[in-house]
Tab-separated table of C-alpha atoms in Angstrom:
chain	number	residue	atom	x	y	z
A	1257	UNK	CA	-22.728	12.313	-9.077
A	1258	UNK	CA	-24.780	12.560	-5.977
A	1259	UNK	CA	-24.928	8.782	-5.311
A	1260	UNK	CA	-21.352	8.455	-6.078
A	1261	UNK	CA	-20.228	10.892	-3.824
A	1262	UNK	CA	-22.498	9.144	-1.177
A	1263	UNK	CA	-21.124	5.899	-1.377
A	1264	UNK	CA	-17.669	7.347	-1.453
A	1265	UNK	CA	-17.954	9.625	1.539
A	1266	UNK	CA	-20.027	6.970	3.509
A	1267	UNK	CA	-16.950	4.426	2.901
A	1268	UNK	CA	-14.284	7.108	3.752
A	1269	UNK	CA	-16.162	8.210	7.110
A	1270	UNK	CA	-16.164	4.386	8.219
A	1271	UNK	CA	-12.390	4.091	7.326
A	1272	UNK	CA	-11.644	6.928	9.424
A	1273	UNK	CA	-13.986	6.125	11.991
A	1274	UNK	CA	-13.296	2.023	12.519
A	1275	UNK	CA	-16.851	1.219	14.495
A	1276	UNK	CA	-16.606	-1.630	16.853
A	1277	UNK	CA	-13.193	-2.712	15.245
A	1278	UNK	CA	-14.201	-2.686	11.428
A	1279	UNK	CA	-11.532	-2.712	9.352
A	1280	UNK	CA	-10.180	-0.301	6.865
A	1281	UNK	CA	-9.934	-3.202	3.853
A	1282	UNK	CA	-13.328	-4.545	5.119
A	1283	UNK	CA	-15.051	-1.319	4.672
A	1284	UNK	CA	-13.635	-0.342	1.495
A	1285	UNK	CA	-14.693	-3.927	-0.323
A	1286	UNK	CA	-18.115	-3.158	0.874
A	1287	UNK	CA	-18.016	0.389	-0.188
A	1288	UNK	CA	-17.044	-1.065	-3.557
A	1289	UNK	CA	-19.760	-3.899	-3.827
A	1290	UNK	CA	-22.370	-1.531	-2.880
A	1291	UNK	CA	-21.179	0.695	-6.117
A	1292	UNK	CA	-21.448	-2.432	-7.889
A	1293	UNK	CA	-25.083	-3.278	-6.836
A	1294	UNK	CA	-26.522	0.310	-7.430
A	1295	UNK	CA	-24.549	0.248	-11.034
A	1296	UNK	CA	-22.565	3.486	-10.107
A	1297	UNK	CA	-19.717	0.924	-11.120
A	1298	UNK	CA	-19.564	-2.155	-13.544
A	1299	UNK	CA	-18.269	-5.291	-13.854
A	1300	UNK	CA	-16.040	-3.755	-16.557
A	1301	UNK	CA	-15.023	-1.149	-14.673
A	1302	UNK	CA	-14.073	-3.270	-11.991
A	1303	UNK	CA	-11.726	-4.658	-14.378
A	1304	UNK	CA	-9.838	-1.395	-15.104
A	1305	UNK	CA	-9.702	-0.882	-11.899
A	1306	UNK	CA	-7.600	-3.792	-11.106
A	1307	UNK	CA	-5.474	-3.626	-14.294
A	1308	UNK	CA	-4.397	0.354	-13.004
A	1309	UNK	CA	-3.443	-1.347	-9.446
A	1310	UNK	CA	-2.752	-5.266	-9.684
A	1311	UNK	CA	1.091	-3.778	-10.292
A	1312	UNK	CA	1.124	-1.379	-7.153
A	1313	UNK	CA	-0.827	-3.755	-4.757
A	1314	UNK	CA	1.441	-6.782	-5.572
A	1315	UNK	CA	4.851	-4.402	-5.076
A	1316	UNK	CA	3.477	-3.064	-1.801
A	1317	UNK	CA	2.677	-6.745	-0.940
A	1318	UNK	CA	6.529	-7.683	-1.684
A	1319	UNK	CA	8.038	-4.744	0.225
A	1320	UNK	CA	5.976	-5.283	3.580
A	1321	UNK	CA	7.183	-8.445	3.575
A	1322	UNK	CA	10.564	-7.812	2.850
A	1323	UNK	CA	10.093	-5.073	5.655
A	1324	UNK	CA	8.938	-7.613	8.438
A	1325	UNK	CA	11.446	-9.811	7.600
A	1326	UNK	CA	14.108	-7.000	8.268
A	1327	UNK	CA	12.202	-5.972	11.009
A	1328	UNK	CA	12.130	-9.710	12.920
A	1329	UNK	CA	16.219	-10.122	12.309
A	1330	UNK	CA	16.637	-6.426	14.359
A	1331	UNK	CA	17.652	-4.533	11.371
A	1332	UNK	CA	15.610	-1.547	11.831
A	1333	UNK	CA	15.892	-1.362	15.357
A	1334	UNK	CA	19.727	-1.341	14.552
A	1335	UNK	CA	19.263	1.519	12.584
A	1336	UNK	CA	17.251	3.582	15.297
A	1337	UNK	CA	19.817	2.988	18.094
A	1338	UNK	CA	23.348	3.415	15.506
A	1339	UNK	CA	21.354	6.619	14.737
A	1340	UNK	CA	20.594	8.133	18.246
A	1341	UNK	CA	24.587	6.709	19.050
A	1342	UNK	CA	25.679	9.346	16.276
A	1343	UNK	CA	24.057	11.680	17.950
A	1344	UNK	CA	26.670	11.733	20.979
A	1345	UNK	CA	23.557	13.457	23.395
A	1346	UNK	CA	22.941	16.158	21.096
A	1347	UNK	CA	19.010	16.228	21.018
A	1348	UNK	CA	19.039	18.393	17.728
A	1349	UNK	CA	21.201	16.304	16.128
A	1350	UNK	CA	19.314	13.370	17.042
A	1351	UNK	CA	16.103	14.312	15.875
A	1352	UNK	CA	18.045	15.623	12.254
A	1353	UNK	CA	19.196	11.808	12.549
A	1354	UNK	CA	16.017	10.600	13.181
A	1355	UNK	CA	14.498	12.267	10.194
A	1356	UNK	CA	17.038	11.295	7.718
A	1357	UNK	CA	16.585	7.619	8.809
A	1358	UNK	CA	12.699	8.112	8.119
A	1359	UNK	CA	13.725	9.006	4.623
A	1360	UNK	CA	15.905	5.967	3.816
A	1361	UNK	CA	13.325	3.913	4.656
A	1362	UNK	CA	11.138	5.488	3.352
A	1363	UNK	CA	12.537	6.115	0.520
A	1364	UNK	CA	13.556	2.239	-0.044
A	1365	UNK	CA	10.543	0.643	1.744
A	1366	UNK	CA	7.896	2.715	1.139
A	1367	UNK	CA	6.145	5.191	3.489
A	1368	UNK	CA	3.735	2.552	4.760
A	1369	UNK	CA	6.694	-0.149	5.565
A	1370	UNK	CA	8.103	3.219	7.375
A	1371	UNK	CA	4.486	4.317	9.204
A	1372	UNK	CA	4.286	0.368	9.786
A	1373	UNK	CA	7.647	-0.361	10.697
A	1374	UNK	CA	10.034	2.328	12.102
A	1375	UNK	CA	7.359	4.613	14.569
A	1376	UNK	CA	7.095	1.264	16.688
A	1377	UNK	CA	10.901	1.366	17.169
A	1378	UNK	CA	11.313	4.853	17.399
A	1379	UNK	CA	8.400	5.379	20.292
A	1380	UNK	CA	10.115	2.436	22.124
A	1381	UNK	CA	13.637	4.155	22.087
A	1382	UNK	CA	12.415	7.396	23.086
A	1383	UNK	CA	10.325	5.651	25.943
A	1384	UNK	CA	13.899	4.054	26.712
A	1385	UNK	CA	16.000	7.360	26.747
A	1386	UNK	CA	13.219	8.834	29.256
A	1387	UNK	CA	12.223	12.152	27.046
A	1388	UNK	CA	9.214	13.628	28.015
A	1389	UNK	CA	5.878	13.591	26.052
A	1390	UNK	CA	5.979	16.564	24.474
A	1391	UNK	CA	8.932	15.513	23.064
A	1392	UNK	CA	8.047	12.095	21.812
A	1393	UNK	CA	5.062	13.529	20.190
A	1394	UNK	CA	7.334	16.122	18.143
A	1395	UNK	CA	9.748	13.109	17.122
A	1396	UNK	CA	6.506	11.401	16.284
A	1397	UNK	CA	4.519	14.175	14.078
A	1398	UNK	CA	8.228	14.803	12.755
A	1399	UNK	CA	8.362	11.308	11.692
A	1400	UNK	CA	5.545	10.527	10.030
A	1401	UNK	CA	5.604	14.060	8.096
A	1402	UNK	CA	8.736	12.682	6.554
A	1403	UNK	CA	7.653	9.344	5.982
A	1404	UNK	CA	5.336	10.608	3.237
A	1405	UNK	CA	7.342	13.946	2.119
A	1406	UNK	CA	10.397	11.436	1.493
A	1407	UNK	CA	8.224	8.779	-0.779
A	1408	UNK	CA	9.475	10.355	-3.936
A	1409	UNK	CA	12.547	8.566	-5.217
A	1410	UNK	CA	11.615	5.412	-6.619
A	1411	UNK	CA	8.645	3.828	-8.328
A	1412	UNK	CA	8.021	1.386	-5.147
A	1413	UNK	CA	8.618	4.548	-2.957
A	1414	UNK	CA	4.626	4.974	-2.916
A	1415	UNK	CA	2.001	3.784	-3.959
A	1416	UNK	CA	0.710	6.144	-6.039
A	1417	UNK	CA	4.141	6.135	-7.595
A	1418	UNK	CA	3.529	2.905	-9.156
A	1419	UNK	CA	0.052	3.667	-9.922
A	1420	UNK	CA	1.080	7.079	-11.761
A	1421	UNK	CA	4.172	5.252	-13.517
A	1422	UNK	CA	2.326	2.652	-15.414
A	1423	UNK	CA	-0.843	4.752	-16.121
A	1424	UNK	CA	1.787	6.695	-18.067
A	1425	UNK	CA	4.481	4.642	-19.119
A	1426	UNK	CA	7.331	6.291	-16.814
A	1427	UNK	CA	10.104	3.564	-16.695
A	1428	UNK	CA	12.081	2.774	-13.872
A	1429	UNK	CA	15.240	4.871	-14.292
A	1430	UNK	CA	13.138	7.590	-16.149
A	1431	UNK	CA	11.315	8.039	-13.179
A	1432	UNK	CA	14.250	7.839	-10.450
A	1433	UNK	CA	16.124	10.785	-12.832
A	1434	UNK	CA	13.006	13.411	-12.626
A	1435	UNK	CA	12.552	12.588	-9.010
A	1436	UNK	CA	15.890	12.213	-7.636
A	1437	UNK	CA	15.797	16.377	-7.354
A	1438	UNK	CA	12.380	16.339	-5.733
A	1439	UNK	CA	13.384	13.608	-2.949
A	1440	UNK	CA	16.472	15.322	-2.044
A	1441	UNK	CA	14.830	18.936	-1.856
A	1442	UNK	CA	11.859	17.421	-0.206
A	1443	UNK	CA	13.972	15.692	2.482
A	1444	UNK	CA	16.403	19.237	3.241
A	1445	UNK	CA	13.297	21.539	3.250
A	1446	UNK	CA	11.169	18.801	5.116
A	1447	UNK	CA	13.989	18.862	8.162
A	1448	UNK	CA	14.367	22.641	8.292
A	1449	UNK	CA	11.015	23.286	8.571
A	1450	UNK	CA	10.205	20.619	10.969
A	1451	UNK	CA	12.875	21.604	13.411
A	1452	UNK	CA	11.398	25.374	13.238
A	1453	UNK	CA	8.161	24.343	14.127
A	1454	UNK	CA	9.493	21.473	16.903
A	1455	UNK	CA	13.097	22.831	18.063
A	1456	UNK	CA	11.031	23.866	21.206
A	1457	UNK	CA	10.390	21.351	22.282
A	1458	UNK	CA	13.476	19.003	21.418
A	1459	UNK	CA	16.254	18.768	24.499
A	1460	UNK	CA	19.501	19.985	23.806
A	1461	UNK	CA	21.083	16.545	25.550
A	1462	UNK	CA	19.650	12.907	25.334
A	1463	UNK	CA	21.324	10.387	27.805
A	1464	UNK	CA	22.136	7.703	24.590
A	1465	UNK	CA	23.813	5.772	27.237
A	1466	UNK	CA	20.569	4.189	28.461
A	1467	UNK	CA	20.640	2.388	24.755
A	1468	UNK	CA	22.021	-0.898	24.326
A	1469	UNK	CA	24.328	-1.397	21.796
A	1470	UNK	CA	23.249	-1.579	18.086
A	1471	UNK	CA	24.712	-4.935	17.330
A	1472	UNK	CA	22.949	-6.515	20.667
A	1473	UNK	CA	19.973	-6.681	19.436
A	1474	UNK	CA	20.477	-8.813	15.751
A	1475	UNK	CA	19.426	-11.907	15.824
A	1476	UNK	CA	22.107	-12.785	13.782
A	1477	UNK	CA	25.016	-10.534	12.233
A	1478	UNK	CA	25.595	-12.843	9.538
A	1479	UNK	CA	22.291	-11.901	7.924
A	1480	UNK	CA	22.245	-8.547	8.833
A	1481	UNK	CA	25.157	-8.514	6.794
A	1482	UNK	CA	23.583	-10.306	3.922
A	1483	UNK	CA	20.639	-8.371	3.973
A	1484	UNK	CA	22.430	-4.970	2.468
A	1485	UNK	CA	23.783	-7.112	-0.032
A	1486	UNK	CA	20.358	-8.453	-0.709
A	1487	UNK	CA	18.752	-5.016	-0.856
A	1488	UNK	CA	21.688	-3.401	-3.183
A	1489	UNK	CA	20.793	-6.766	-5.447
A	1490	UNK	CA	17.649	-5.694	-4.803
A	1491	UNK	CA	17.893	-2.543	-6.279
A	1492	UNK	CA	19.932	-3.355	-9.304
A	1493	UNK	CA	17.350	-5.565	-10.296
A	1494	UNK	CA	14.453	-2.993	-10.773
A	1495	UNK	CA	16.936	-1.158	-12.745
A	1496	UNK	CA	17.919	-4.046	-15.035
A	1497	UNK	CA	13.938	-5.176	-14.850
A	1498	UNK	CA	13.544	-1.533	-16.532
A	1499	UNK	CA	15.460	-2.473	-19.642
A	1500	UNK	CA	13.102	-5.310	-19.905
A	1501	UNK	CA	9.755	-3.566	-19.257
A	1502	UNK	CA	9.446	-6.243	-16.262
A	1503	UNK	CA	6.667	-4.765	-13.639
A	1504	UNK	CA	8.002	-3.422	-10.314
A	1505	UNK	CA	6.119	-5.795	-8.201
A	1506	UNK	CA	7.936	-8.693	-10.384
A	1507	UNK	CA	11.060	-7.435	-7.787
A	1508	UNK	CA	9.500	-6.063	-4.719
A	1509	UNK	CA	7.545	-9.111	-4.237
A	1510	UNK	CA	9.955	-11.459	-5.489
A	1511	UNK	CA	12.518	-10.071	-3.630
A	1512	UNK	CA	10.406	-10.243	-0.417
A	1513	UNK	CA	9.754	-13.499	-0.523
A	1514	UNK	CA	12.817	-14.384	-1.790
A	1515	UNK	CA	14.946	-13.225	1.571
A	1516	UNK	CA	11.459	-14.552	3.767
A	1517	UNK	CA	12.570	-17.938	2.712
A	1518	UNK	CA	16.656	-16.971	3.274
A	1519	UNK	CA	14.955	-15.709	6.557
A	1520	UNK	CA	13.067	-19.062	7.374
A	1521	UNK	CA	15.769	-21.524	6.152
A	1522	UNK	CA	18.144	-19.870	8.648
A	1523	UNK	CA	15.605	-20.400	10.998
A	1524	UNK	CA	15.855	-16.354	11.842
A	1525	UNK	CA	12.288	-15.823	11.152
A	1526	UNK	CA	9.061	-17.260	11.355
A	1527	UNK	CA	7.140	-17.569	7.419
A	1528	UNK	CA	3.973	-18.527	8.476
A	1529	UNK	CA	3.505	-16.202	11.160
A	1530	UNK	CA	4.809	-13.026	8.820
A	1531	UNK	CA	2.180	-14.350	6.219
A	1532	UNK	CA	-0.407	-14.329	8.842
A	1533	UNK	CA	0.303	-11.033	10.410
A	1534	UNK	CA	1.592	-9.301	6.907
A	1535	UNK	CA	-1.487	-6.162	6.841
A	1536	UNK	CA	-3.676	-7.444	4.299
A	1537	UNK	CA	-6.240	-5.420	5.081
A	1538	UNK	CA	-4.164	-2.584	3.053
A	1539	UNK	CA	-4.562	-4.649	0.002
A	1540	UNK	CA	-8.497	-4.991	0.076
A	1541	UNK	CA	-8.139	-1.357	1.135
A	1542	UNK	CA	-6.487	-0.467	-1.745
A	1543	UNK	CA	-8.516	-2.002	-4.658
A	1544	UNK	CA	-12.144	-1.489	-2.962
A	1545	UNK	CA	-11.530	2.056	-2.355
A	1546	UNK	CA	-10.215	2.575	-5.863
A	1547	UNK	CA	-13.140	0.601	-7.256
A	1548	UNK	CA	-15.619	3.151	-5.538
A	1549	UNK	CA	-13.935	6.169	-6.739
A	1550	UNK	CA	-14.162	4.676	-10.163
A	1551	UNK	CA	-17.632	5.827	-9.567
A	1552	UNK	CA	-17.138	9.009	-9.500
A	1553	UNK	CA	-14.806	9.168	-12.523
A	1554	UNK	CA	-18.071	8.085	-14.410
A	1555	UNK	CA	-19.896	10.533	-13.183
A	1556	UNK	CA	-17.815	13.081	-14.468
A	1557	UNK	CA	-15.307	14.312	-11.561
A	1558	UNK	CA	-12.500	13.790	-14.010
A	1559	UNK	CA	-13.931	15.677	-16.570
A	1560	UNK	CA	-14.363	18.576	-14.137
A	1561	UNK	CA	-10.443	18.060	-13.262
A	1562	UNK	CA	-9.378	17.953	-17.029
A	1563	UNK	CA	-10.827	21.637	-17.486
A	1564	UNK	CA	-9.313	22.987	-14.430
A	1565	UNK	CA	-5.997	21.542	-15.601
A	1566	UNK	CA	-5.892	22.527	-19.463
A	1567	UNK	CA	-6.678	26.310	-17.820
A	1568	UNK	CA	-3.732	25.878	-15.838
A	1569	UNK	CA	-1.465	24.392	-18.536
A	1570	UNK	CA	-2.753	27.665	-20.526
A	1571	UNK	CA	-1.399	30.179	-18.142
A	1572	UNK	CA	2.261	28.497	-18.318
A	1573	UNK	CA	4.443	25.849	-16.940
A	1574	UNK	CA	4.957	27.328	-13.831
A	1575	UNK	CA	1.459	27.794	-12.755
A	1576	UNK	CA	-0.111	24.479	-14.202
A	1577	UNK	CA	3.134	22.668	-12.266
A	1578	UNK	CA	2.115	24.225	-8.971
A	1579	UNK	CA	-1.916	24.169	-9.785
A	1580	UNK	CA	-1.108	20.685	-10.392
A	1581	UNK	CA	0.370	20.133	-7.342
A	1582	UNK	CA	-1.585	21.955	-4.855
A	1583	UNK	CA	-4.996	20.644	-6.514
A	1584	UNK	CA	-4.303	16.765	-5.729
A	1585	UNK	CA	-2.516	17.980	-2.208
A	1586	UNK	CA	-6.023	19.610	-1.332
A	1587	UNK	CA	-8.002	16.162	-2.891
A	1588	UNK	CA	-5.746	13.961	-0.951
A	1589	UNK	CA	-6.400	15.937	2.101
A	1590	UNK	CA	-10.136	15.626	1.140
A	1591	UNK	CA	-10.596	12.173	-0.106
A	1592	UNK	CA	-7.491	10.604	0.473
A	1593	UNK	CA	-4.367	10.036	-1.992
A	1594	UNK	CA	-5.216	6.714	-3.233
A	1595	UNK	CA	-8.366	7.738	-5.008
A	1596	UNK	CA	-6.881	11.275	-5.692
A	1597	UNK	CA	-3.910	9.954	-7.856
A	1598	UNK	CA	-5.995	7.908	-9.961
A	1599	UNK	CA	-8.406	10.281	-10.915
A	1600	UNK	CA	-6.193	12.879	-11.705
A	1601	UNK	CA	-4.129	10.705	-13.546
A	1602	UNK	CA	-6.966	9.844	-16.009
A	1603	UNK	CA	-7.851	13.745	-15.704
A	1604	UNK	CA	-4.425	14.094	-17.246
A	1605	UNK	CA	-4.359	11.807	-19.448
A	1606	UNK	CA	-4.554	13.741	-22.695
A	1607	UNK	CA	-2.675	16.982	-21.639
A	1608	UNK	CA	0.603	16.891	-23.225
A	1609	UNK	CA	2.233	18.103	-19.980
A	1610	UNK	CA	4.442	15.637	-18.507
A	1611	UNK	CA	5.699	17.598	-15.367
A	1612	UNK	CA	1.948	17.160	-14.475
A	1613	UNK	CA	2.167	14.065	-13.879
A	1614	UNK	CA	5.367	14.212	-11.342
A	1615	UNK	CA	3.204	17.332	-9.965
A	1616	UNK	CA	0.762	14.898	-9.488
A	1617	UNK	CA	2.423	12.749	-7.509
A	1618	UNK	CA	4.094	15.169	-5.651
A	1619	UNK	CA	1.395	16.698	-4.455
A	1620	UNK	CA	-0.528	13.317	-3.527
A	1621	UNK	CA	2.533	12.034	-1.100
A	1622	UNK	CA	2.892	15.328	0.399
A	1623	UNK	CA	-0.963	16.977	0.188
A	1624	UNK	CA	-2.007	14.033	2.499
A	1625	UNK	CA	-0.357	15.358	5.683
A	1626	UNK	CA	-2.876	18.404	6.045
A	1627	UNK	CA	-5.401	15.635	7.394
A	1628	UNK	CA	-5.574	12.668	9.566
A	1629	UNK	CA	-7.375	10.624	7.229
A	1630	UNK	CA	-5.229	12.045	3.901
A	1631	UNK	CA	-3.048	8.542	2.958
A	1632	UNK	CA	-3.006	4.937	3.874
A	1633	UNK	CA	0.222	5.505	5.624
A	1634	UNK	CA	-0.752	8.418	8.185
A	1635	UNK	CA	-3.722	5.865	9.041
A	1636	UNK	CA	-1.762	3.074	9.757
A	1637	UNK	CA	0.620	5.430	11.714
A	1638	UNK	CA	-2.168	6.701	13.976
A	1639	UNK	CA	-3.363	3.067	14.298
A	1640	UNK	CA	0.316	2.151	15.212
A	1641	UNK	CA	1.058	4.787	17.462
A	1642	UNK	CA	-3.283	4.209	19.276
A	1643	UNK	CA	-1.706	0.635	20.242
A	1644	UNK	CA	1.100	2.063	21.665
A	1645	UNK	CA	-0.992	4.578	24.240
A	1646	UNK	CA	-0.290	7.761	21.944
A	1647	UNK	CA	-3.512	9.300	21.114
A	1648	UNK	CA	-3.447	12.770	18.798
A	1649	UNK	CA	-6.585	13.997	17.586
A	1650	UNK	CA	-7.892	15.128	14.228
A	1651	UNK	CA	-7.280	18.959	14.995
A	1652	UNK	CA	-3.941	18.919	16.757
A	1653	UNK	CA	-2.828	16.655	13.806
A	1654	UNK	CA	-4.566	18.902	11.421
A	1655	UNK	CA	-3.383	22.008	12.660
A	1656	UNK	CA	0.469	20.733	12.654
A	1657	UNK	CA	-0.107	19.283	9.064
A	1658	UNK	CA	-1.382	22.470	7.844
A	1659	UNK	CA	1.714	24.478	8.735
A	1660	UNK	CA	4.121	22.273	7.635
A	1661	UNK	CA	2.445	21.367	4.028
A	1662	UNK	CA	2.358	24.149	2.445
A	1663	UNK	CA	5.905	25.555	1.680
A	1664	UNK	CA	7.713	22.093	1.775
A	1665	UNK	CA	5.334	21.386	-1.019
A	1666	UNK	CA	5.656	24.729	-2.551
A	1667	UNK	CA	9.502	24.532	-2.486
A	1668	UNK	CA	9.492	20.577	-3.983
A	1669	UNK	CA	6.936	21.614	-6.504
A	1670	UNK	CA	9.510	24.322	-7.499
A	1671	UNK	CA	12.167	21.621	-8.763
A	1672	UNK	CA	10.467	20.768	-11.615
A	1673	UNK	CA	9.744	23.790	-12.867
């Protein structure tokens, strides 16, 4: 266990720490070759590995794309200004706007297409409207709070979603019916609590004037048009794919490439250059980091987590659904949610508890946000918003993460109960 926790901490401090521009995929693929060398992992294992994630990494793969393509024809940025337009100068009702828009897209383009995609917009249109910093940075922290609270709905919603869903089976509309509850409770609760902690520091009046208008900046309506047709298509498919035990990625990525060549033919965005900018690094990321936690699943962590979770299931539903929850939330914030839903999912395996599992997940998307470093998508929102000249360090994100966590998760958790 010791050398397996070594590895695995060693390649989680240089993902959070980025030395001389090394990259989060980079270090994780090393992380995993060195468990490989030292036979903490095998070539076997390596195999599992990828059979648990091919599914999830392909999906995510699918819906970035799909995002970028959006992104390039203005539709997001369309979004952000119709929303702040809605708002008529009410401040309040702007950043309730705000939030809900960070759970659509979240919601049906993951939270990283929404830490990857949306913050960029959002930071520019605040710049635009002149608010000061203290209020940018609450829209911000607001923002990417929700971007991970809202990941519930759908299988491609997360990650760890489609991880959790195929490790156990969960089909497509199965899945949306148990979660629908969560996602909307999780959204409500998520807002409330948000503006309670920020409403000081949100104006009462915004001057929306200073925004252009939303249609201004498409690059062409006639897509933008086709596009929600496209994504309503879109989303019929996984449901019919779910009658046919079809993989979620066979849509998301289909689907993303699909409208990238729509995109390209209509000469309204550039292929090669999404291709080449598309954050692969997130996929190597994804699979090495998994691979290297494998190695501590053989050295018994899951076996640890399966009697801590059959004494929970013993004392009722109640407390093993909330146990459940709060114990990945608090390994996510640890060691990340990536590693944290796969270990607890084979921790789970042979408890007869379903509701664990949506625990699970549950507490992985919304656990995270007690730490800097707790998913993929808070990491590429920091990175994001480093670019843009935002800097927030590890204790004043900590300390904001902390205080929010807790009862939204609490309150979520309670829905399946």
């Amino acid at each position: 266990m010791i050398l397996a926790s070594a590895i695995f901490l060693i390649t989680l401090i240089f993902v959070i720490w980025q030395p001389k521009g090394l990259q989060i995929g980079t270090t994780a693929v090393i992380g995993a070759i060195i468990a490989l060398i030292v036979g903490v992992v095998s070539i076997d294992d390596v195999l599992i590995v990828t059979d648990i994630v091919w599914d999830a990494t392909l999906a995510f793969i699918g819906i970035i794309i799909l995002s970028m393509v959006l992104d390039e024809i203005g539709f997001f940025e369309w979004c952000a200004i119709k929303m702040a337009k809605l708002s008529r100068g009410n401040g309040h009702l702007m950043f309730v706007y705000a939030l809900l828009l960070g759970s659509f897209v979240s919601a049906l383009f993951a939270n990283d297409g929404a830490a990857l995609i949306l913050t960029p917009i959002l930071l520019a249109k605040m710049r635009i409207l002149q608010l000061n910093a203290k209020t940018i940075l609450a829209f911000l922290l607001a923002g990417g709070f929700i971007s991970d609270s809202a990941s519930l709905p759908f299988v491609f919603s997360n990650l760890t979603n489609i991880v959790t869903a195929n490790y156990f089976d969960i089909g497509f509309m199965q899945y949306l019916s148990n979660m629908i509850i969560p996602y909307i409770v999780s959204t409500i609760v998520s807002i409330i609590v948000l503006w309670v902690i920020l409403r000081h520091d949100i104006p009462k009046t915004v001057d929306v004037n200073l925004l252009k208008n939303p249609d201004d900046v498409l690059k062409s309506k006639t897509l933008f048009k086709f596009s929600w047709i496209f994504l309503a298509l879109l989303l019929a498919g996984y449901f019919i794919g779910d009658g046919f035990d079809l993989p979620v990625s066979v849509f998301a990525l289909g689907g993303g490439l699909l409208f990238l060549i729509i995109a390209s033919v209509s000469k309204h965005a550039n292929a090669k250059e999404i291709i080449k900018t598309a954050p692969w690094q997130v996929v190597w990321f994804s699979i090495g980091l998994y691979i290297v936690v494998y190695g501590l699943k053989n050295e018994g962590l899951t076996d640890y987590l399966t009697l801590i979770l059959n004494d929970l299931v013993q004392r009722g539903d109640a407390i093993a659904i909330i146990g459940t929850g709060f114990l990945s939330a608090v390994l996510s914030a640890i060691m990340n949610n990536m590693p944290t839903i796969m270990v607890m999912d084979i921790a789970m395996k042979d408890i007869p508890n379903e509701a664990l599992a949506y625990a699970n997940i549950i507490g992985c998307n919304l656990g995270p946000k007690m730490t800097p470093f707790g998913s993929l998508a808070t990491l590429l929102w920091l990175h994001v918003l480093s670019q843009k000249g935002v800097k927030i360090g590890f204790w004043q994100y900590s300390k904001f993460g902390l205080i929010v966590t807790p009862p939204v998760l609490f309150i979520v958790l309670l829905t399946l109960i």
